[in-house]
Amino acid sequence: GAVDGDQLMLDYVWRIIMGLGVVPGLVALYFRLTIPETPRYTLDVEKNTQRAAADVHKTLGHKVADESVERVCVADKPTWTEFYHYFKHWRNLRVLVGTTVTWFALDVAFYGINLNSSIILQAIGFAGKGSPYKVLLKTAAGNIILNLLGTMPGYWVTVFTIDKLGRRTIQFIGFTVLLILFCILGFGYHKILDKSVAGFVVLFTLAQFFQNFGPNTTTFIIPAEAFPTRFRSTCHGISAACGKVGAVVAQLGVFQLKDRGGKNAFIPQLIQIFALFMLVGLVFTWFVPETKGKSLEELSEGENARE
C-alpha cells in the first residue's frame, strides 16, 4: 500500500489518528458543560435551594417545593477545619487511606502495562519483524485483541455484576487474580515465551480483563460513594491524584528500568514489581467499606454518625 511504500506516510497516519481523537473529547466536553450539578451537592455545599429544586424537576420530572428543600438545607458550608476534625479520627481516615493507596497501587500496574503494551508485545515477539509499517500494524492488532478480549469484557462484566457482588468484593477478586497472573507472567516470563507466545498473550489478556473487572473500575466508584457529600468531591480528588502519581511512577520506572541489562531485558522484573503493588492494593482494600445497596443519603448518615 501507499503507507508501506513510503514510510513518511506514517506521519500522516499518526496525525489523522490524533485528530480523530478530538471528536469523542468534544462530545464528552459538551455533555459535561450542559449536565446539571447533583442536587445533593447544590443543597449541601452551594446552599442553592432554588437551583436544586429546578435540577430535580429537569432531570426526574418531579416538581419539588422550595420550602421542602430549604428544610433539608440546614448545614453550613464545609471548611478545611471541619475536614481536619472529621479525618483526625482513624475510623474515618482509614477509608481515605484505603481509597488513595488502592488507587495508587492499581495505577502503577495499570499505566505501567497499558501505556507500554506495545513495548511488551514487541518484547515477546508478537509484533514480528519487517518494515516499520508492518511492525506497527501487527502491534496495533495486538492492542485491539487485548482491548476486545480483555479490557471491554472486563468493564461490561463489572457493569452487570457490581450491584450483585459488591464493589469491595470485585476489588478483592481483581487484586487477587492480578497478583497471581503477574507472578506467573513475571517469574515464568521466559519459560512461557519459550513454549508459546500465544499462551503469554492469553495470560496478558486475562490480566487486562481482571484490571477492569476489578480495581480499575472500583477504585473510581468507591471514593464517589464512601464519603459524606460535604467531603466527597475533595476525597475523590485526593484519591484520583494519588492514582495519577502512581501513573507517573509507573512511566518513569518503566522507561528507566526496562532496558536494564539489555533491550527490554528488565520487563520480567517490572511485571514482578507490578505483582507487589497488587499485593499492596489487596491489603489496603480491607480499609474501604462496601457501599453496595446503599443510597448516598444512607452512606452520609452513617458517616455523620461516626464524626
mmCIF file of C-alpha atoms in Angstrom:
data_model
loop_
_atom_site.group_PDB
_atom_site.id
_atom_site.type_symbol
_atom_site.label_atom_id
_atom_site.label_comp_id
_atom_site.label_asym_id
_atom_site.label_seq_id
_atom_site.Cartn_x
_atom_site.Cartn_y
_atom_site.Cartn_z
ATOM 1 C CA GLY A 1 0.000 0.000 0.000
ATOM 2 C CA ALA A 2 0.897 3.668 -0.070
ATOM 3 C CA VAL A 3 1.999 3.657 3.560
ATOM 4 C CA ASP A 4 4.164 0.565 3.156
ATOM 5 C CA GLY A 5 5.734 2.047 0.036
ATOM 6 C CA ASP A 6 6.541 5.404 1.616
ATOM 7 C CA GLN A 7 7.319 5.280 5.348
ATOM 8 C CA LEU A 8 6.888 9.057 5.594
ATOM 9 C CA MET A 9 3.153 8.453 5.133
ATOM 10 C CA LEU A 10 3.141 7.067 8.682
ATOM 11 C CA ASP A 11 3.433 10.660 9.874
ATOM 12 C CA TYR A 12 0.110 11.497 8.205
ATOM 13 C CA VAL A 13 -1.498 8.368 9.678
ATOM 14 C CA TRP A 14 -0.370 9.411 13.158
ATOM 15 C CA ARG A 15 -1.727 12.943 12.701
ATOM 16 C CA ILE A 16 -5.097 11.693 11.419
ATOM 17 C CA ILE A 17 -5.467 9.288 14.361
ATOM 18 C CA MET A 18 -4.606 12.047 16.834
ATOM 19 C CA GLY A 19 -7.074 14.388 15.142
ATOM 20 C CA LEU A 20 -9.912 11.867 15.247
ATOM 21 C CA GLY A 21 -9.290 11.504 18.976
ATOM 22 C CA VAL A 22 -10.553 15.078 19.410
ATOM 23 C CA VAL A 23 -14.081 14.109 18.324
ATOM 24 C CA PRO A 24 -15.116 11.980 21.345
ATOM 25 C CA GLY A 25 -13.384 14.519 23.585
ATOM 26 C CA LEU A 26 -15.551 17.338 22.211
ATOM 27 C CA VAL A 27 -18.706 15.226 22.625
ATOM 28 C CA ALA A 28 -17.801 14.482 26.244
ATOM 29 C CA LEU A 29 -16.993 18.169 26.849
ATOM 30 C CA TYR A 30 -20.411 19.227 25.545
ATOM 31 C CA PHE A 31 -22.257 16.891 27.895
ATOM 32 C CA ARG A 32 -20.006 17.844 30.797
ATOM 33 C CA LEU A 33 -20.755 21.547 30.287
ATOM 34 C CA THR A 34 -24.520 21.017 29.973
ATOM 35 C CA ILE A 35 -25.171 18.358 32.632
ATOM 36 C CA PRO A 36 -26.678 19.825 35.833
ATOM 37 C CA GLU A 37 -24.857 19.602 39.158
ATOM 38 C CA THR A 38 -26.181 16.934 41.525
ATOM 39 C CA PRO A 39 -28.954 18.251 43.803
ATOM 40 C CA ARG A 40 -27.110 16.771 46.814
ATOM 41 C CA TYR A 41 -24.099 18.980 46.121
ATOM 42 C CA THR A 42 -26.209 22.015 45.278
ATOM 43 C CA LEU A 43 -28.045 21.641 48.583
ATOM 44 C CA ASP A 44 -25.290 20.605 50.961
ATOM 45 C CA VAL A 45 -22.423 22.692 49.604
ATOM 46 C CA GLU A 46 -23.751 25.540 47.455
ATOM 47 C CA LYS A 47 -26.902 26.083 49.557
ATOM 48 C CA ASN A 48 -28.845 26.957 46.406
ATOM 49 C CA THR A 49 -32.328 25.584 47.115
ATOM 50 C CA GLN A 50 -33.987 27.014 44.011
ATOM 51 C CA ARG A 51 -31.393 25.557 41.661
ATOM 52 C CA ALA A 52 -31.544 22.177 43.431
ATOM 53 C CA ALA A 53 -35.338 22.055 43.036
ATOM 54 C CA ALA A 54 -35.032 23.066 39.368
ATOM 55 C CA ASP A 55 -32.398 20.395 38.676
ATOM 56 C CA VAL A 56 -34.558 17.690 40.278
ATOM 57 C CA HIS A 57 -37.534 18.797 38.164
ATOM 58 C CA LYS A 58 -35.425 18.926 34.958
ATOM 59 C CA THR A 59 -33.784 15.536 35.494
ATOM 60 C CA LEU A 60 -36.540 13.461 37.100
ATOM 61 C CA GLY A 61 -39.657 15.395 36.155
ATOM 62 C CA HIS A 62 -40.616 15.766 39.829
ATOM 63 C CA LYS A 63 -41.556 19.234 40.971
ATOM 64 C CA VAL A 64 -40.181 19.978 44.427
ATOM 65 C CA ALA A 65 -41.381 22.870 46.558
ATOM 66 C CA ASP A 66 -38.611 25.266 47.591
ATOM 67 C CA GLU A 67 -39.882 25.147 51.170
ATOM 68 C CA SER A 68 -39.332 21.386 51.461
ATOM 69 C CA VAL A 69 -35.853 21.745 50.009
ATOM 70 C CA GLU A 70 -34.986 24.531 52.431
ATOM 71 C CA ARG A 71 -35.802 22.270 55.376
ATOM 72 C CA VAL A 72 -33.050 19.905 54.199
ATOM 73 C CA CYS A 73 -30.525 22.676 53.636
ATOM 74 C CA VAL A 74 -29.525 23.473 57.203
ATOM 75 C CA ALA A 75 -25.755 22.837 57.474
ATOM 76 C CA ASP A 76 -23.008 25.378 56.928
ATOM 77 C CA LYS A 77 -20.579 25.171 54.037
ATOM 78 C CA PRO A 78 -17.726 22.741 54.686
ATOM 79 C CA THR A 79 -14.352 24.133 55.752
ATOM 80 C CA TRP A 80 -10.828 22.696 55.945
ATOM 81 C CA THR A 81 -11.118 22.856 59.724
ATOM 82 C CA GLU A 82 -14.199 20.664 59.566
ATOM 83 C CA PHE A 83 -12.343 18.369 57.140
ATOM 84 C CA TYR A 84 -9.486 18.044 59.641
ATOM 85 C CA HIS A 85 -11.776 17.330 62.588
ATOM 86 C CA TYR A 86 -13.600 14.660 60.615
ATOM 87 C CA PHE A 87 -10.486 12.848 59.372
ATOM 88 C CA LYS A 88 -8.481 13.113 62.586
ATOM 89 C CA HIS A 89 -10.425 10.028 63.675
ATOM 90 C CA TRP A 90 -8.787 6.858 62.388
ATOM 91 C CA ARG A 91 -12.156 5.227 61.640
ATOM 92 C CA ASN A 92 -12.751 7.970 59.064
ATOM 93 C CA LEU A 93 -9.153 8.438 57.929
ATOM 94 C CA ARG A 94 -8.697 4.726 57.225
ATOM 95 C CA VAL A 95 -11.308 4.951 54.447
ATOM 96 C CA LEU A 96 -9.382 7.780 52.769
ATOM 97 C CA VAL A 97 -6.122 5.870 53.216
ATOM 98 C CA GLY A 98 -7.771 2.837 51.655
ATOM 99 C CA THR A 99 -9.091 4.676 48.589
ATOM 100 C CA THR A 100 -5.833 6.565 47.962
ATOM 101 C CA VAL A 101 -3.429 3.646 48.392
ATOM 102 C CA THR A 102 -5.521 1.179 46.367
ATOM 103 C CA TRP A 103 -5.883 3.673 43.503
ATOM 104 C CA PHE A 104 -2.140 4.424 43.624
ATOM 105 C CA ALA A 105 -1.200 0.729 43.643
ATOM 106 C CA LEU A 106 -3.591 -0.078 40.797
ATOM 107 C CA ASP A 107 -2.379 2.750 38.564
ATOM 108 C CA VAL A 108 1.277 1.801 38.944
ATOM 109 C CA ALA A 109 0.490 -1.512 37.238
ATOM 110 C CA PHE A 110 -2.391 -0.302 35.048
ATOM 111 C CA TYR A 111 -0.485 2.523 33.378
ATOM 112 C CA GLY A 112 2.816 0.706 33.562
ATOM 113 C CA ILE A 113 1.310 -2.036 31.405
ATOM 114 C CA ASN A 114 -1.356 -0.313 29.314
ATOM 115 C CA LEU A 115 0.732 2.660 28.216
ATOM 116 C CA ASN A 116 3.538 0.267 27.369
ATOM 117 C CA SER A 117 1.598 -2.692 25.963
ATOM 118 C CA SER A 118 3.207 -2.058 22.577
ATOM 119 C CA ILE A 119 6.650 -2.409 24.163
ATOM 120 C CA ILE A 120 5.619 -5.689 25.786
ATOM 121 C CA LEU A 121 4.105 -7.018 22.540
ATOM 122 C CA GLN A 122 7.325 -6.221 20.712
ATOM 123 C CA ALA A 123 9.458 -7.648 23.503
ATOM 124 C CA ILE A 124 7.683 -11.016 23.385
ATOM 125 C CA GLY A 125 7.981 -11.147 19.604
ATOM 126 C CA PHE A 126 4.279 -10.707 18.820
ATOM 127 C CA ALA A 127 4.931 -7.684 16.588
ATOM 128 C CA GLY A 128 7.390 -9.675 14.491
ATOM 129 C CA LYS A 129 9.912 -8.067 12.167
ATOM 130 C CA GLY A 130 9.756 -6.180 8.909
ATOM 131 C CA SER A 131 9.085 -2.624 7.829
ATOM 132 C CA PRO A 132 8.035 -0.057 10.440
ATOM 133 C CA TYR A 133 4.537 -0.110 8.952
ATOM 134 C CA LYS A 134 4.160 -3.884 9.320
ATOM 135 C CA VAL A 135 5.520 -3.831 12.879
ATOM 136 C CA LEU A 136 3.119 -1.034 13.861
ATOM 137 C CA LEU A 137 0.226 -2.772 12.094
ATOM 138 C CA LYS A 138 0.759 -6.017 13.995
ATOM 139 C CA THR A 139 1.302 -4.145 17.265
ATOM 140 C CA ALA A 140 -1.988 -2.312 16.693
ATOM 141 C CA ALA A 141 -3.687 -5.661 16.012
ATOM 142 C CA GLY A 142 -2.286 -6.982 19.304
ATOM 143 C CA ASN A 143 -3.644 -3.984 21.197
ATOM 144 C CA ILE A 144 -7.056 -4.448 19.551
ATOM 145 C CA ILE A 145 -7.069 -8.084 20.689
ATOM 146 C CA LEU A 146 -6.195 -7.040 24.245
ATOM 147 C CA ASN A 147 -8.994 -4.478 24.289
ATOM 148 C CA LEU A 148 -11.695 -6.578 22.636
ATOM 149 C CA LEU A 149 -10.996 -9.747 24.624
ATOM 150 C CA GLY A 150 -9.777 -8.232 27.899
ATOM 151 C CA THR A 151 -10.494 -4.580 28.610
ATOM 152 C CA MET A 152 -14.034 -4.189 27.226
ATOM 153 C CA PRO A 153 -15.456 -7.502 28.521
ATOM 154 C CA GLY A 154 -14.000 -6.703 31.948
ATOM 155 C CA TYR A 155 -15.844 -3.397 32.082
ATOM 156 C CA TRP A 156 -19.155 -4.915 30.974
ATOM 157 C CA VAL A 157 -18.955 -7.814 33.417
ATOM 158 C CA THR A 158 -18.468 -5.217 36.147
ATOM 159 C CA VAL A 159 -21.476 -3.226 34.925
ATOM 160 C CA PHE A 160 -23.755 -6.276 35.183
ATOM 161 C CA THR A 161 -22.402 -7.665 38.471
ATOM 162 C CA ILE A 162 -21.319 -4.710 40.600
ATOM 163 C CA ASP A 163 -24.678 -4.342 42.381
ATOM 164 C CA LYS A 164 -24.846 -8.098 42.971
ATOM 165 C CA LEU A 165 -21.288 -8.899 44.014
ATOM 166 C CA GLY A 166 -20.461 -5.511 45.516
ATOM 167 C CA ARG A 167 -17.691 -3.006 44.882
ATOM 168 C CA ARG A 168 -15.362 -4.290 47.594
ATOM 169 C CA THR A 169 -15.788 -7.924 46.556
ATOM 170 C CA ILE A 170 -14.958 -7.154 42.905
ATOM 171 C CA GLN A 171 -11.910 -5.191 44.043
ATOM 172 C CA PHE A 172 -10.752 -8.144 46.163
ATOM 173 C CA ILE A 173 -11.243 -10.506 43.222
ATOM 174 C CA GLY A 174 -9.398 -8.216 40.819
ATOM 175 C CA PHE A 175 -6.357 -7.590 43.018
ATOM 176 C CA THR A 176 -6.112 -11.283 43.956
ATOM 177 C CA VAL A 177 -6.248 -12.585 40.377
ATOM 178 C CA LEU A 178 -3.892 -9.847 39.141
ATOM 179 C CA LEU A 179 -1.402 -10.759 41.870
ATOM 180 C CA ILE A 180 -1.461 -14.383 40.691
ATOM 181 C CA LEU A 181 -1.279 -13.517 36.980
ATOM 182 C CA PHE A 182 1.571 -11.034 37.376
ATOM 183 C CA CYS A 183 3.522 -13.560 39.442
ATOM 184 C CA ILE A 184 3.042 -16.165 36.700
ATOM 185 C CA LEU A 185 3.937 -13.721 33.911
ATOM 186 C CA GLY A 186 6.857 -12.215 35.801
ATOM 187 C CA PHE A 187 8.532 -15.276 37.267
ATOM 188 C CA GLY A 188 7.668 -17.552 34.336
ATOM 189 C CA TYR A 189 8.275 -14.949 31.623
ATOM 190 C CA HIS A 190 10.959 -16.774 29.628
ATOM 191 C CA LYS A 191 9.568 -20.279 30.189
ATOM 192 C CA ILE A 192 6.133 -19.236 28.911
ATOM 193 C CA LEU A 193 7.568 -17.469 25.862
ATOM 194 C CA ASP A 194 9.798 -20.444 25.020
ATOM 195 C CA LYS A 195 6.719 -22.670 24.847
ATOM 196 C CA SER A 196 4.036 -20.350 23.452
ATOM 197 C CA VAL A 197 3.825 -16.657 22.636
ATOM 198 C CA ALA A 198 0.078 -17.122 22.215
ATOM 199 C CA GLY A 199 -0.120 -18.521 25.751
ATOM 200 C CA PHE A 200 1.615 -15.420 27.079
ATOM 201 C CA VAL A 201 -0.857 -13.203 25.181
ATOM 202 C CA VAL A 202 -3.779 -15.164 26.678
ATOM 203 C CA LEU A 203 -2.479 -14.623 30.220
ATOM 204 C CA PHE A 204 -1.769 -10.979 29.426
ATOM 205 C CA THR A 205 -5.331 -10.581 28.114
ATOM 206 C CA LEU A 206 -6.705 -12.138 31.309
ATOM 207 C CA ALA A 207 -4.761 -9.519 33.265
ATOM 208 C CA GLN A 208 -6.456 -6.814 31.183
ATOM 209 C CA PHE A 209 -9.829 -8.409 31.956
ATOM 210 C CA PHE A 210 -9.304 -8.512 35.716
ATOM 211 C CA GLN A 211 -7.921 -4.995 35.822
ATOM 212 C CA ASN A 212 -11.303 -3.800 34.590
ATOM 213 C CA PHE A 213 -13.413 -6.462 36.280
ATOM 214 C CA GLY A 214 -11.643 -5.282 39.371
ATOM 215 C CA PRO A 215 -9.814 -2.279 40.779
ATOM 216 C CA ASN A 216 -9.638 -0.128 37.639
ATOM 217 C CA THR A 217 -13.413 0.287 37.977
ATOM 218 C CA THR A 218 -13.939 0.054 41.715
ATOM 219 C CA THR A 219 -11.139 2.419 42.775
ATOM 220 C CA PHE A 220 -13.045 5.117 40.878
ATOM 221 C CA ILE A 221 -16.510 4.196 42.184
ATOM 222 C CA ILE A 222 -15.838 3.641 45.897
ATOM 223 C CA PRO A 223 -14.453 7.169 46.626
ATOM 224 C CA ALA A 224 -17.542 8.597 44.914
ATOM 225 C CA GLU A 225 -19.806 6.811 47.401
ATOM 226 C CA ALA A 226 -17.904 6.201 50.629
ATOM 227 C CA PHE A 227 -17.607 9.794 51.911
ATOM 228 C CA PRO A 228 -20.149 12.353 53.142
ATOM 229 C CA THR A 229 -21.430 14.739 50.475
ATOM 230 C CA ARG A 230 -19.574 17.618 52.125
ATOM 231 C CA PHE A 231 -16.195 15.966 51.513
ATOM 232 C CA ARG A 232 -16.994 13.592 48.656
ATOM 233 C CA SER A 233 -15.539 15.547 45.731
ATOM 234 C CA THR A 234 -12.456 16.529 47.746
ATOM 235 C CA CYS A 235 -11.763 12.957 48.841
ATOM 236 C CA HIS A 236 -12.395 11.639 45.346
ATOM 237 C CA GLY A 237 -9.953 14.227 44.005
ATOM 238 C CA ILE A 238 -7.302 13.260 46.565
ATOM 239 C CA SER A 239 -7.758 9.589 45.714
ATOM 240 C CA ALA A 240 -7.590 10.257 41.975
ATOM 241 C CA ALA A 241 -4.491 12.416 42.404
ATOM 242 C CA CYS A 242 -2.746 9.558 44.212
ATOM 243 C CA GLY A 243 -3.682 7.334 41.304
ATOM 244 C CA LYS A 244 -2.075 9.737 38.842
ATOM 245 C CA VAL A 245 1.046 9.801 40.991
ATOM 246 C CA GLY A 246 1.091 6.034 40.546
ATOM 247 C CA ALA A 247 0.820 6.504 36.783
ATOM 248 C CA VAL A 248 3.799 8.886 36.795
ATOM 249 C CA VAL A 249 5.815 6.473 38.933
ATOM 250 C CA ALA A 250 4.980 3.672 36.508
ATOM 251 C CA GLN A 251 6.047 5.605 33.430
ATOM 252 C CA LEU A 252 9.285 6.805 34.973
ATOM 253 C CA GLY A 253 10.024 3.323 36.265
ATOM 254 C CA VAL A 254 9.276 1.525 33.011
ATOM 255 C CA PHE A 255 11.352 3.826 30.827
ATOM 256 C CA GLN A 256 14.210 3.973 33.313
ATOM 257 C CA LEU A 257 14.362 0.254 34.049
ATOM 258 C CA LYS A 258 13.035 -1.694 31.047
ATOM 259 C CA ASP A 259 16.413 -1.787 29.238
ATOM 260 C CA ARG A 260 18.462 -2.579 32.314
ATOM 261 C CA GLY A 261 20.749 -5.464 31.329
ATOM 262 C CA GLY A 262 19.837 -5.138 27.638
ATOM 263 C CA LYS A 263 16.940 -4.078 25.422
ATOM 264 C CA ASN A 264 13.668 -4.922 27.247
ATOM 265 C CA ALA A 265 15.648 -7.296 29.489
ATOM 266 C CA PHE A 266 14.110 -5.978 32.724
ATOM 267 C CA ILE A 267 10.457 -6.447 31.717
ATOM 268 C CA PRO A 268 10.032 -9.698 33.737
ATOM 269 C CA GLN A 269 11.232 -7.911 36.879
ATOM 270 C CA LEU A 270 8.897 -4.983 36.163
ATOM 271 C CA ILE A 271 5.941 -7.380 35.995
ATOM 272 C CA GLN A 272 7.082 -8.849 39.320
ATOM 273 C CA ILE A 273 7.129 -5.322 40.770
ATOM 274 C CA PHE A 274 3.577 -4.827 39.493
ATOM 275 C CA ALA A 275 2.614 -8.020 41.347
ATOM 276 C CA LEU A 276 3.965 -6.482 44.549
ATOM 277 C CA PHE A 277 1.769 -3.425 44.065
ATOM 278 C CA MET A 278 -1.239 -5.699 43.527
ATOM 279 C CA LEU A 279 -0.477 -7.231 46.931
ATOM 280 C CA VAL A 280 -0.416 -3.724 48.444
ATOM 281 C CA GLY A 281 -3.776 -2.942 46.830
ATOM 282 C CA LEU A 282 -5.218 -6.203 48.104
ATOM 283 C CA VAL A 283 -4.162 -5.453 51.686
ATOM 284 C CA PHE A 284 -5.494 -1.895 51.681
ATOM 285 C CA THR A 285 -8.821 -2.967 50.182
ATOM 286 C CA TRP A 286 -9.644 -4.092 53.738
ATOM 287 C CA PHE A 287 -9.713 -0.384 54.641
ATOM 288 C CA VAL A 288 -12.559 0.545 52.282
ATOM 289 C CA PRO A 289 -16.242 -0.079 53.090
ATOM 290 C CA GLU A 290 -18.804 -1.932 50.999
ATOM 291 C CA THR A 291 -21.254 0.577 49.536
ATOM 292 C CA LYS A 292 -23.454 -1.890 47.634
ATOM 293 C CA GLY A 293 -27.190 -1.373 48.038
ATOM 294 C CA LYS A 294 -26.905 1.892 49.969
ATOM 295 C CA SER A 295 -28.056 5.310 48.835
ATOM 296 C CA LEU A 296 -25.733 8.294 49.177
ATOM 297 C CA GLU A 297 -28.018 9.619 51.912
ATOM 298 C CA GLU A 298 -27.677 6.399 53.897
ATOM 299 C CA LEU A 299 -23.915 6.455 53.484
ATOM 300 C CA SER A 300 -23.750 10.110 54.560
ATOM 301 C CA GLU A 301 -25.891 9.434 57.615
ATOM 302 C CA GLY A 302 -23.583 6.588 58.607
ATOM 303 C CA GLU A 303 -20.521 8.753 58.183
ATOM 304 C CA ASN A 304 -22.077 11.654 60.093
ATOM 305 C CA ALA A 305 -22.804 9.310 62.976
ATOM 306 C CA ARG A 306 -19.105 8.490 63.173
ATOM 307 C CA GLU A 307 -17.920 12.117 63.432
#
